[in-house]
Coordinates of C-alpha atoms in Angstrom, one line a residue:
X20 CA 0.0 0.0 0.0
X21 CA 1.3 3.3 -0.7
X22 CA 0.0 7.2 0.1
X23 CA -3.5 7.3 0.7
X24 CA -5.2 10.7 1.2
X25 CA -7.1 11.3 4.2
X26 CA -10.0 13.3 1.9
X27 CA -9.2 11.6 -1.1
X28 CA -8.4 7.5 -0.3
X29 CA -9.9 6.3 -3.8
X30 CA -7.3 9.1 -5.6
X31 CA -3.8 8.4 -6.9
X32 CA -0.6 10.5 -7.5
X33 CA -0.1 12.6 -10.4
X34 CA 3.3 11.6 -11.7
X35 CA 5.1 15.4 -12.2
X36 CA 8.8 14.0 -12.7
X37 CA 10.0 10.5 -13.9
X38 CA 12.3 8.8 -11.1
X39 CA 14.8 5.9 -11.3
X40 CA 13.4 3.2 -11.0
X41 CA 10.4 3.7 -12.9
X42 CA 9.5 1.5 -16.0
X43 CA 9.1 5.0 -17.8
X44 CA 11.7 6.7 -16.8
X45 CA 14.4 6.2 -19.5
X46 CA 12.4 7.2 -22.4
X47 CA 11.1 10.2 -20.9
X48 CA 15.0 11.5 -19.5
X49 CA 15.8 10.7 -22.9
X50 CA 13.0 12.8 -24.7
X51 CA 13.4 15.7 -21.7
X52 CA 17.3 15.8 -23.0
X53 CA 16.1 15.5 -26.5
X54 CA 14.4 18.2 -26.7
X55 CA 16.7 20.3 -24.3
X56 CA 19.6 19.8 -27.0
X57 CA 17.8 20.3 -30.5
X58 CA 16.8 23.8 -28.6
X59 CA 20.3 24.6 -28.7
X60 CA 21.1 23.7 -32.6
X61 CA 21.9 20.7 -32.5
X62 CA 20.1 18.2 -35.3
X63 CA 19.6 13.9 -34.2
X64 CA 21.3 11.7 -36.3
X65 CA 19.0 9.5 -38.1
X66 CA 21.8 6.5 -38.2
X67 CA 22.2 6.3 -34.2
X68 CA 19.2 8.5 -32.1
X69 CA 21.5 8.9 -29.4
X70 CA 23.9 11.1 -31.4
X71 CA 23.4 14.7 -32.0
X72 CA 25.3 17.0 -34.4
X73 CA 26.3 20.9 -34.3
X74 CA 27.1 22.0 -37.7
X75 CA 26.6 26.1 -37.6
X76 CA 29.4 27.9 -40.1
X77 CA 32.7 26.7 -39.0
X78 CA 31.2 25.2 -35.2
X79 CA 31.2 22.0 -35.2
X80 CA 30.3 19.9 -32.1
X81 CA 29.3 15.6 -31.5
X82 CA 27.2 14.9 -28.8
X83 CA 27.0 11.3 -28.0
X84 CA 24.5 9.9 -24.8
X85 CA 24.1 6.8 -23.4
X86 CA 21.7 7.4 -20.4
X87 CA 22.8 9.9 -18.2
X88 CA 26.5 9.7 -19.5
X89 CA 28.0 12.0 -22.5
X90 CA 30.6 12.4 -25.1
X91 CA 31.0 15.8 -26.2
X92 CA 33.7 16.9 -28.8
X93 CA 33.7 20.3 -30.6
X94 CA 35.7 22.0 -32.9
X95 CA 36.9 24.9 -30.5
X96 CA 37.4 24.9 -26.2
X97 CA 35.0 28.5 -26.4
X98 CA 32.3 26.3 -28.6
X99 CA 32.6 23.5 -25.7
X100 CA 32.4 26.1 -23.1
X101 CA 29.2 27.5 -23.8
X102 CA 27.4 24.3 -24.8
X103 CA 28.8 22.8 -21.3
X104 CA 27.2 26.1 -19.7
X105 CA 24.1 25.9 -21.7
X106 CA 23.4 22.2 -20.1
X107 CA 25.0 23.0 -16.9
X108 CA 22.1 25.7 -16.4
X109 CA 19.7 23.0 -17.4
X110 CA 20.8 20.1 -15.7
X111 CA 22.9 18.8 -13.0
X112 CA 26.2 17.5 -14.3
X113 CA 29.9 18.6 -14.3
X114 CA 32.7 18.8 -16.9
X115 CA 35.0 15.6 -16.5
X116 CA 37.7 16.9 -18.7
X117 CA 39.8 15.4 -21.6
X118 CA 37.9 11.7 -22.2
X119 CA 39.6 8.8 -19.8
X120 CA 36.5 6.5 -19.2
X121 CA 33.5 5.9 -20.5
X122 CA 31.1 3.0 -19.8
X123 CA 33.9 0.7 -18.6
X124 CA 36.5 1.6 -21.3
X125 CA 39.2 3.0 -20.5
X126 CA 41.1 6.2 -23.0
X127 CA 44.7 6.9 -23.7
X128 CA 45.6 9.5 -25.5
X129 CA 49.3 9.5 -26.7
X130 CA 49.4 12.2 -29.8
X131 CA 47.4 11.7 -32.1
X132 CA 46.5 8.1 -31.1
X133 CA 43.9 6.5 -29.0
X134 CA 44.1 3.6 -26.6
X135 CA 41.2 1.9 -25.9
X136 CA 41.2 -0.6 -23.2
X137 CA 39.3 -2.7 -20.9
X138 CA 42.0 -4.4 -19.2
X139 CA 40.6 -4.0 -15.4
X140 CA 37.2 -5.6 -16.7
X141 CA 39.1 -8.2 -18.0
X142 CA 41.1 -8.8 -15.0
X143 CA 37.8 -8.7 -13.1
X144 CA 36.3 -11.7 -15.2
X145 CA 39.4 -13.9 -14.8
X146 CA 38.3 -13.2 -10.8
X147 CA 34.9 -14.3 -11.0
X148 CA 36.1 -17.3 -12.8
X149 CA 38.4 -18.3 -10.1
X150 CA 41.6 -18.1 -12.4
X151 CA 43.5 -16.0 -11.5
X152 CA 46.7 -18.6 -10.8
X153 CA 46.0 -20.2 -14.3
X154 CA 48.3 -20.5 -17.1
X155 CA 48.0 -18.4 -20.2
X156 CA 47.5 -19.6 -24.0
X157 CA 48.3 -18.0 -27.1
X158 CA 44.9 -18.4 -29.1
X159 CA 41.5 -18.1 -27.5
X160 CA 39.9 -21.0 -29.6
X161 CA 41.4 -24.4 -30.7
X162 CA 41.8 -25.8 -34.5
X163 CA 39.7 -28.8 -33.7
X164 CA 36.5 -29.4 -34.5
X165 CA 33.3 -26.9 -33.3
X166 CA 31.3 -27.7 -30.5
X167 CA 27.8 -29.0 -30.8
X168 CA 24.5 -29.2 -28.1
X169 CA 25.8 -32.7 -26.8
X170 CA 29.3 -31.8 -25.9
X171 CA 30.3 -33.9 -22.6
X172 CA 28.1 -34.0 -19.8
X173 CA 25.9 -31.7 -18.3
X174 CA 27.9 -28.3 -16.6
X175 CA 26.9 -28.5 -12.5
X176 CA 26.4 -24.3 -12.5
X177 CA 24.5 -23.0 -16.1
X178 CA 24.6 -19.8 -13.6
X179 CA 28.2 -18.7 -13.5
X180 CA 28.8 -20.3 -17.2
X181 CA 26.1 -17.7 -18.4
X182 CA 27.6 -15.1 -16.5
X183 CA 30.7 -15.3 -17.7
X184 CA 29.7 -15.7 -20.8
X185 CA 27.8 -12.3 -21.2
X186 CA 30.6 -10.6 -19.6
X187 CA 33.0 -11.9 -22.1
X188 CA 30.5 -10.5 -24.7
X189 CA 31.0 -6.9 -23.4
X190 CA 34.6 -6.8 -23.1
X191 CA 34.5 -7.3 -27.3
X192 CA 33.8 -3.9 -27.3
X193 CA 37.3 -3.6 -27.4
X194 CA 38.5 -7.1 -28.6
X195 CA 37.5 -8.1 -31.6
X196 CA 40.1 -11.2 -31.4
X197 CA 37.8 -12.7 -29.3
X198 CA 35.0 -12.6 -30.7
X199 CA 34.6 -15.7 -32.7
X200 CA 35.6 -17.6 -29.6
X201 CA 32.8 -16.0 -27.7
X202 CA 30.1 -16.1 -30.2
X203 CA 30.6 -19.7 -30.2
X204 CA 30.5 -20.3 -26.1
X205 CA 27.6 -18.0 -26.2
X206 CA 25.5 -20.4 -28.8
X207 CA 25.7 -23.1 -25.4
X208 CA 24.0 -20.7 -22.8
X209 CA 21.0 -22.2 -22.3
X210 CA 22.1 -25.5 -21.7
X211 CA 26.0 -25.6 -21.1
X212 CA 28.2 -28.6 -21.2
X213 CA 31.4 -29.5 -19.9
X214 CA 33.1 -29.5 -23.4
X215 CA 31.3 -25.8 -23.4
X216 CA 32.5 -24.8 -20.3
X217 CA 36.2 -26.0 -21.1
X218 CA 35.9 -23.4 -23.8
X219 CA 35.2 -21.0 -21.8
X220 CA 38.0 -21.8 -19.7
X221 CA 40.3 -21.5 -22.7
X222 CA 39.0 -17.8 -23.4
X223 CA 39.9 -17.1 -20.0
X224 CA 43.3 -18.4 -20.1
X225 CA 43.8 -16.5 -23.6
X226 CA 43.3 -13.0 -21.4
X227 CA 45.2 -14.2 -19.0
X228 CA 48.1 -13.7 -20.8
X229 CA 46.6 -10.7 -22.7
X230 CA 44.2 -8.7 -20.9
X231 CA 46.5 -5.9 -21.0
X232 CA 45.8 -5.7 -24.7
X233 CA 43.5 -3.0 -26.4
X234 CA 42.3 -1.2 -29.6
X235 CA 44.4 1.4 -30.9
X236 CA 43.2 4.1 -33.3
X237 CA 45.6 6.6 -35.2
X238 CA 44.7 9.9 -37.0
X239 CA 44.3 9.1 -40.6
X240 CA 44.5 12.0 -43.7
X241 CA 42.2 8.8 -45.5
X242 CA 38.4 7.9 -45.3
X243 CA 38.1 5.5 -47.4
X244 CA 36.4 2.1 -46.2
X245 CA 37.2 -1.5 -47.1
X246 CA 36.1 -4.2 -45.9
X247 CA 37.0 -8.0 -45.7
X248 CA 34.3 -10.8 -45.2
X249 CA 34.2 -14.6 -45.2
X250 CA 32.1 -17.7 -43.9
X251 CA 32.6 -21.1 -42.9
X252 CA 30.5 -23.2 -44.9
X253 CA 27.9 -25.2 -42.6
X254 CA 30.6 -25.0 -39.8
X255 CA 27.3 -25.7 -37.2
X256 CA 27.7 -29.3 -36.3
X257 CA 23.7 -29.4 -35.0
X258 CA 22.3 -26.9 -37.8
X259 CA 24.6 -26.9 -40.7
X260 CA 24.4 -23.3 -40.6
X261 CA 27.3 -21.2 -41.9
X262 CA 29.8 -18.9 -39.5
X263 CA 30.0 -15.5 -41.4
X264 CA 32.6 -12.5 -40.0
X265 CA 33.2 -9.1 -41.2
X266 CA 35.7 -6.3 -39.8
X267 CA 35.3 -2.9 -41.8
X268 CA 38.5 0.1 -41.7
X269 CA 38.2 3.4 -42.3
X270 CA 41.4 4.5 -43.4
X271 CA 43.4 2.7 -40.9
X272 CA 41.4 2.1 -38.1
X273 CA 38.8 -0.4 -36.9
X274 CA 35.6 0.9 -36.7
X275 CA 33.1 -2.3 -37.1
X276 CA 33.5 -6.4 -36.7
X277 CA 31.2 -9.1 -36.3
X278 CA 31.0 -12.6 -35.5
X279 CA 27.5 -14.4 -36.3
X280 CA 25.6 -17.5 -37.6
X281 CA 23.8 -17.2 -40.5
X282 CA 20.4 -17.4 -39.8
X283 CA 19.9 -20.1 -42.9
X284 CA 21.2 -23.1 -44.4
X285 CA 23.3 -22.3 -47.5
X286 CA 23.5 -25.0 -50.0
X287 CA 26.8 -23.9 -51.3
X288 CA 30.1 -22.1 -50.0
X289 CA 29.7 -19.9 -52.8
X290 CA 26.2 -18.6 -51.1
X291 CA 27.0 -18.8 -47.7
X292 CA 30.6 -16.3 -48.5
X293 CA 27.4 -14.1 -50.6
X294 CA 25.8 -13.5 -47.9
X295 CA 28.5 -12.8 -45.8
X296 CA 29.1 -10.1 -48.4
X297 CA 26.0 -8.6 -47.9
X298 CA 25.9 -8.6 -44.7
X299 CA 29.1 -6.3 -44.7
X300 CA 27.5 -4.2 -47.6
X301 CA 24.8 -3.7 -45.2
X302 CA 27.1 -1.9 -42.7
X303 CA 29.0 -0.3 -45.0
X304 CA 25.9 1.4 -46.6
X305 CA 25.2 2.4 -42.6
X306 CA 28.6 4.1 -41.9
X307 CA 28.3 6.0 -45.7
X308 CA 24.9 7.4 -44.2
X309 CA 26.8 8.0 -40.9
X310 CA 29.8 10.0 -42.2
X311 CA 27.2 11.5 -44.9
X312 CA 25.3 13.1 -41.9
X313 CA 28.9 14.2 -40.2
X314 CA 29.6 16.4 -43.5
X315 CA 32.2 14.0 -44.5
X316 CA 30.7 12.3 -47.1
X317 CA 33.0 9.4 -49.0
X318 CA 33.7 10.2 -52.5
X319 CA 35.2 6.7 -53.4
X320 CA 33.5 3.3 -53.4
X321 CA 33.9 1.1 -51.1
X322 CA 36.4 -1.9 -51.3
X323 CA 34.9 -5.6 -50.2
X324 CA 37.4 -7.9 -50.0
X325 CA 36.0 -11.8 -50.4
X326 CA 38.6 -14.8 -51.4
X327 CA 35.7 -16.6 -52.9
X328 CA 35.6 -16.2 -56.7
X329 CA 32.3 -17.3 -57.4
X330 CA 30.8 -14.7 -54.6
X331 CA 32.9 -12.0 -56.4
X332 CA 31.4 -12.9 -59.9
X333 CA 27.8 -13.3 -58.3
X334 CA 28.3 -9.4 -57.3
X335 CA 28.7 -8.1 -60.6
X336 CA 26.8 -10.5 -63.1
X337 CA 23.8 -9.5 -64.1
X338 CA 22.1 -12.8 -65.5
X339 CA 19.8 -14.6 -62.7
X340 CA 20.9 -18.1 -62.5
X341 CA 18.4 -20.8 -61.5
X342 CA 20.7 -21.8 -58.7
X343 CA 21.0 -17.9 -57.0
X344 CA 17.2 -17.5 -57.0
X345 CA 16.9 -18.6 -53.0
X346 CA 19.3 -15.9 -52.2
X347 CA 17.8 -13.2 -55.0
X348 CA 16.8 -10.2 -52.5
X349 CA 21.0 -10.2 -51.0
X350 CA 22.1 -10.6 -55.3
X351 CA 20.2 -7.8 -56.0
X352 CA 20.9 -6.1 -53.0
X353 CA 24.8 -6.4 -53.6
X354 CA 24.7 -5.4 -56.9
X355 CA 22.6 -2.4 -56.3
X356 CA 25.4 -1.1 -54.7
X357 CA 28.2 -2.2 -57.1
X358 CA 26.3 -1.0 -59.9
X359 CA 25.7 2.6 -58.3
X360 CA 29.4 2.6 -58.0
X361 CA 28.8 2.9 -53.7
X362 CA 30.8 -0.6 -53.8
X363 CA 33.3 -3.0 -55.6
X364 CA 33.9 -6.9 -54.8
X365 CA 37.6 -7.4 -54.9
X366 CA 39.6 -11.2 -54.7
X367 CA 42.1 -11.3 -51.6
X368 CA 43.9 -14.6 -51.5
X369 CA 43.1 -16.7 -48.4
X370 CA 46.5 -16.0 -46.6
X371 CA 45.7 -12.6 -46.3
X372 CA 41.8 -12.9 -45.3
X373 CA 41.6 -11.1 -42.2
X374 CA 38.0 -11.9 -41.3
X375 CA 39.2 -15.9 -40.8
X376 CA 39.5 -14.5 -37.0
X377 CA 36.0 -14.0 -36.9
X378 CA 35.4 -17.3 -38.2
X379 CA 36.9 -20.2 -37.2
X380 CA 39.9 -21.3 -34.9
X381 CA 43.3 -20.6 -36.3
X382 CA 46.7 -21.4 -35.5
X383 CA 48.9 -19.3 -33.4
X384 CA 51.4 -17.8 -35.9
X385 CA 48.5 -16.6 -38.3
X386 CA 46.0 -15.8 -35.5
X387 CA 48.6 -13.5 -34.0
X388 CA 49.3 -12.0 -37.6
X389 CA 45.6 -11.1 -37.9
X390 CA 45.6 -9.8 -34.4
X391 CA 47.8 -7.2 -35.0
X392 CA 46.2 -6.7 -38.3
X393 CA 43.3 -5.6 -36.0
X394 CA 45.2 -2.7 -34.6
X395 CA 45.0 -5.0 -31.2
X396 CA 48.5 -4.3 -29.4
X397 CA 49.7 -3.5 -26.1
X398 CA 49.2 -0.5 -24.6
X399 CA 51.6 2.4 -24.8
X400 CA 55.0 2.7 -23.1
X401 CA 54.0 5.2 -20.9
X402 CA 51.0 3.7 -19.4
X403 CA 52.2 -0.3 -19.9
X404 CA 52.5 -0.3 -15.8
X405 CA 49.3 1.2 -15.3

């Protein structure tokens, strides 16, 4: 029973401010901020409705919210100044300074490079796990063979195995060379064996020996995105679904990676590595829109890289075959792009196929090749004891 008026016992409370803790009170801080912002000049991104953009002569300002905390970068300290006053007056928050944390990640800032880290949340899961005496591997999944829903016996405590298992998933925010590993472990979560477990285990080890690791990004004079994509042909021992991966640069830097099963059977490698490519094309058409709404617009297709010929040719023929019709919508899809000149389908031999991370288990000389390749490294010499 709650408040109850001594005139009024059949009457409720009129609800004058949301409060945490309240169903509604997300979406109506959001909207309250919303419309505080847009108020000042700013214009919501269409791509990603938690950014906002300032674009007034040469002011430029990024406002980026994930609840109650905030990215703001402008082009000039008296621009940040009087935005940071403007929602001062408005609402109760305070000026952090230069970005060192946000939302568990850790920032560097060396130069012109940024250091992006989670190293004390990784350090945290090998804690809950109980491992912290264990010893290290090089590579976070084995070559062998992939795991399927009768793996060994039944795991004694689903519980911790799905805690740790969504923790891992957050900390490839940061670590993309984990992800394949972790995509697979999470497949198991509902009913976890002992074989799933033991892979777990392994990722665990893996940041033992690594957890100081992190994303690096450099200032780039290019923005020109490629892309590289592959898939594992009916890799699912239980569905005979295919593994498909895709890690997208812009100029040098990481910006985008994922690790997923298709969510079909594909009847040929050929149409399994397709729809890994439009998957990717599907991104890359995402971060064009993005950079278009930035005032950076790209003035060069972008590059696809598949090591499947047949894929490659599939993107730029135009003749309907009566073995492609299944997959028609991602053909003409694909193509679309290629033929507006927003995309091209290039060969990369296999050696050089950086999205095999993101799909199956490799060995430890080439799995640390792609690593690096992934802008993955240690952190810089002047915080490496930190």
């Amino acid at each position: 029973m709650g408040f109850r008026h001594r005139d009024f016992p059949d009457h409720v409370c009129l609800l004058r401010k949301s409060l945490y803790g309240l169903k509604q009170a997300p979406r109506a801080w959001y909207q309250r901020f919303t419309d505080f912002v847009l108020t000042l000049g700013f214009a919501q991104s269409r791509c990603d409705n938690s950014l906002f953009i300032y674009h007034h002569g040469t002011d430029i300002a990024y406002l980026l919210i994930y609840v109650d905390d905030i990215i703001l970068t402008t082009s000039s300290d008296k621009l940040r100044e009087s935005l940071m006053g403007s929602l001062s007056g408005e609402f109760a928050m305070k000026d952090l300074g230069p970005l060192s944390y946000f939302l568990g990640i850790s920032v560097t800032r060396t130069g012109d490079r940024l250091f992006l880290s989670q190293s004390a949340y990784a350090r945290d899961i090998i804690e809950r796990a109980g491992m912290t005496t264990c010893n290290p591997v090089a590579t976070p999944v084995d070559t062998s063979s992939k795991l399927g829903l009768d793996s060994g016996a039944d795991f004694d405590n689903p519980t911790l195995f799905r805690s740790l298992a969504g923790a891992l998933q957050y900390l490839t925010f940061t670590r993309p060379d984990i992800i394949y590993a972790v995509q697979q472990v999470c497949m198991h979560m509902h009913a976890p064996k002992l074989d799933h477990w033991n892979a777990l285990k392994r990722i665990i080890r893996y940041l033992q020996g690594s957890h100081h690791l992190g994303l690096t990004l450099d200032r780039s004079s290019s923005l020109d995105l490629r892309a590289y994509t592959d898939a594992d042909w009916a890799g699912c021992p239980d569905t005979r679904r295919s593994t498909s991966g895709y890690c997208v640069y812009l100029g040098d830097n990481l910006i985008s990676w994922s690790s997923k099963r298709q969510s079909t059977i594909s009847r040929s490698s050929a149409e399994a590595e397709y729809r890994g490519v439009a998957n990717v094309v599907a991104e890359l058409c995402w971060i064009r829109n993005l950079l278009l709404e930035l005032r950076r617009p790209l003035t060069r297709a972008s590059i696809v890289y598949c090591d499947n010929i047949s894929a490659i040719y599939l993107s730029g023929n135009p003749v309907q075959h009566q073995r492609t019709k299944h997959i028609e919508l991602d053909i003409h899809f694909v193509r679309e792009q290629v033929h507006r000149g927003l995309v091209r389908v290039l060969h990369v031999p296999s050696r050089f196929q950086i999205a095999d991370i993101f799909t199956k288990g490799l060995p430890r000389i080439l799995f640390e090749d792609f690593r690096s390749s992934l802008s993955i490294r240690p952190p810089p010499a002047s915080t490496a004891g930190v």
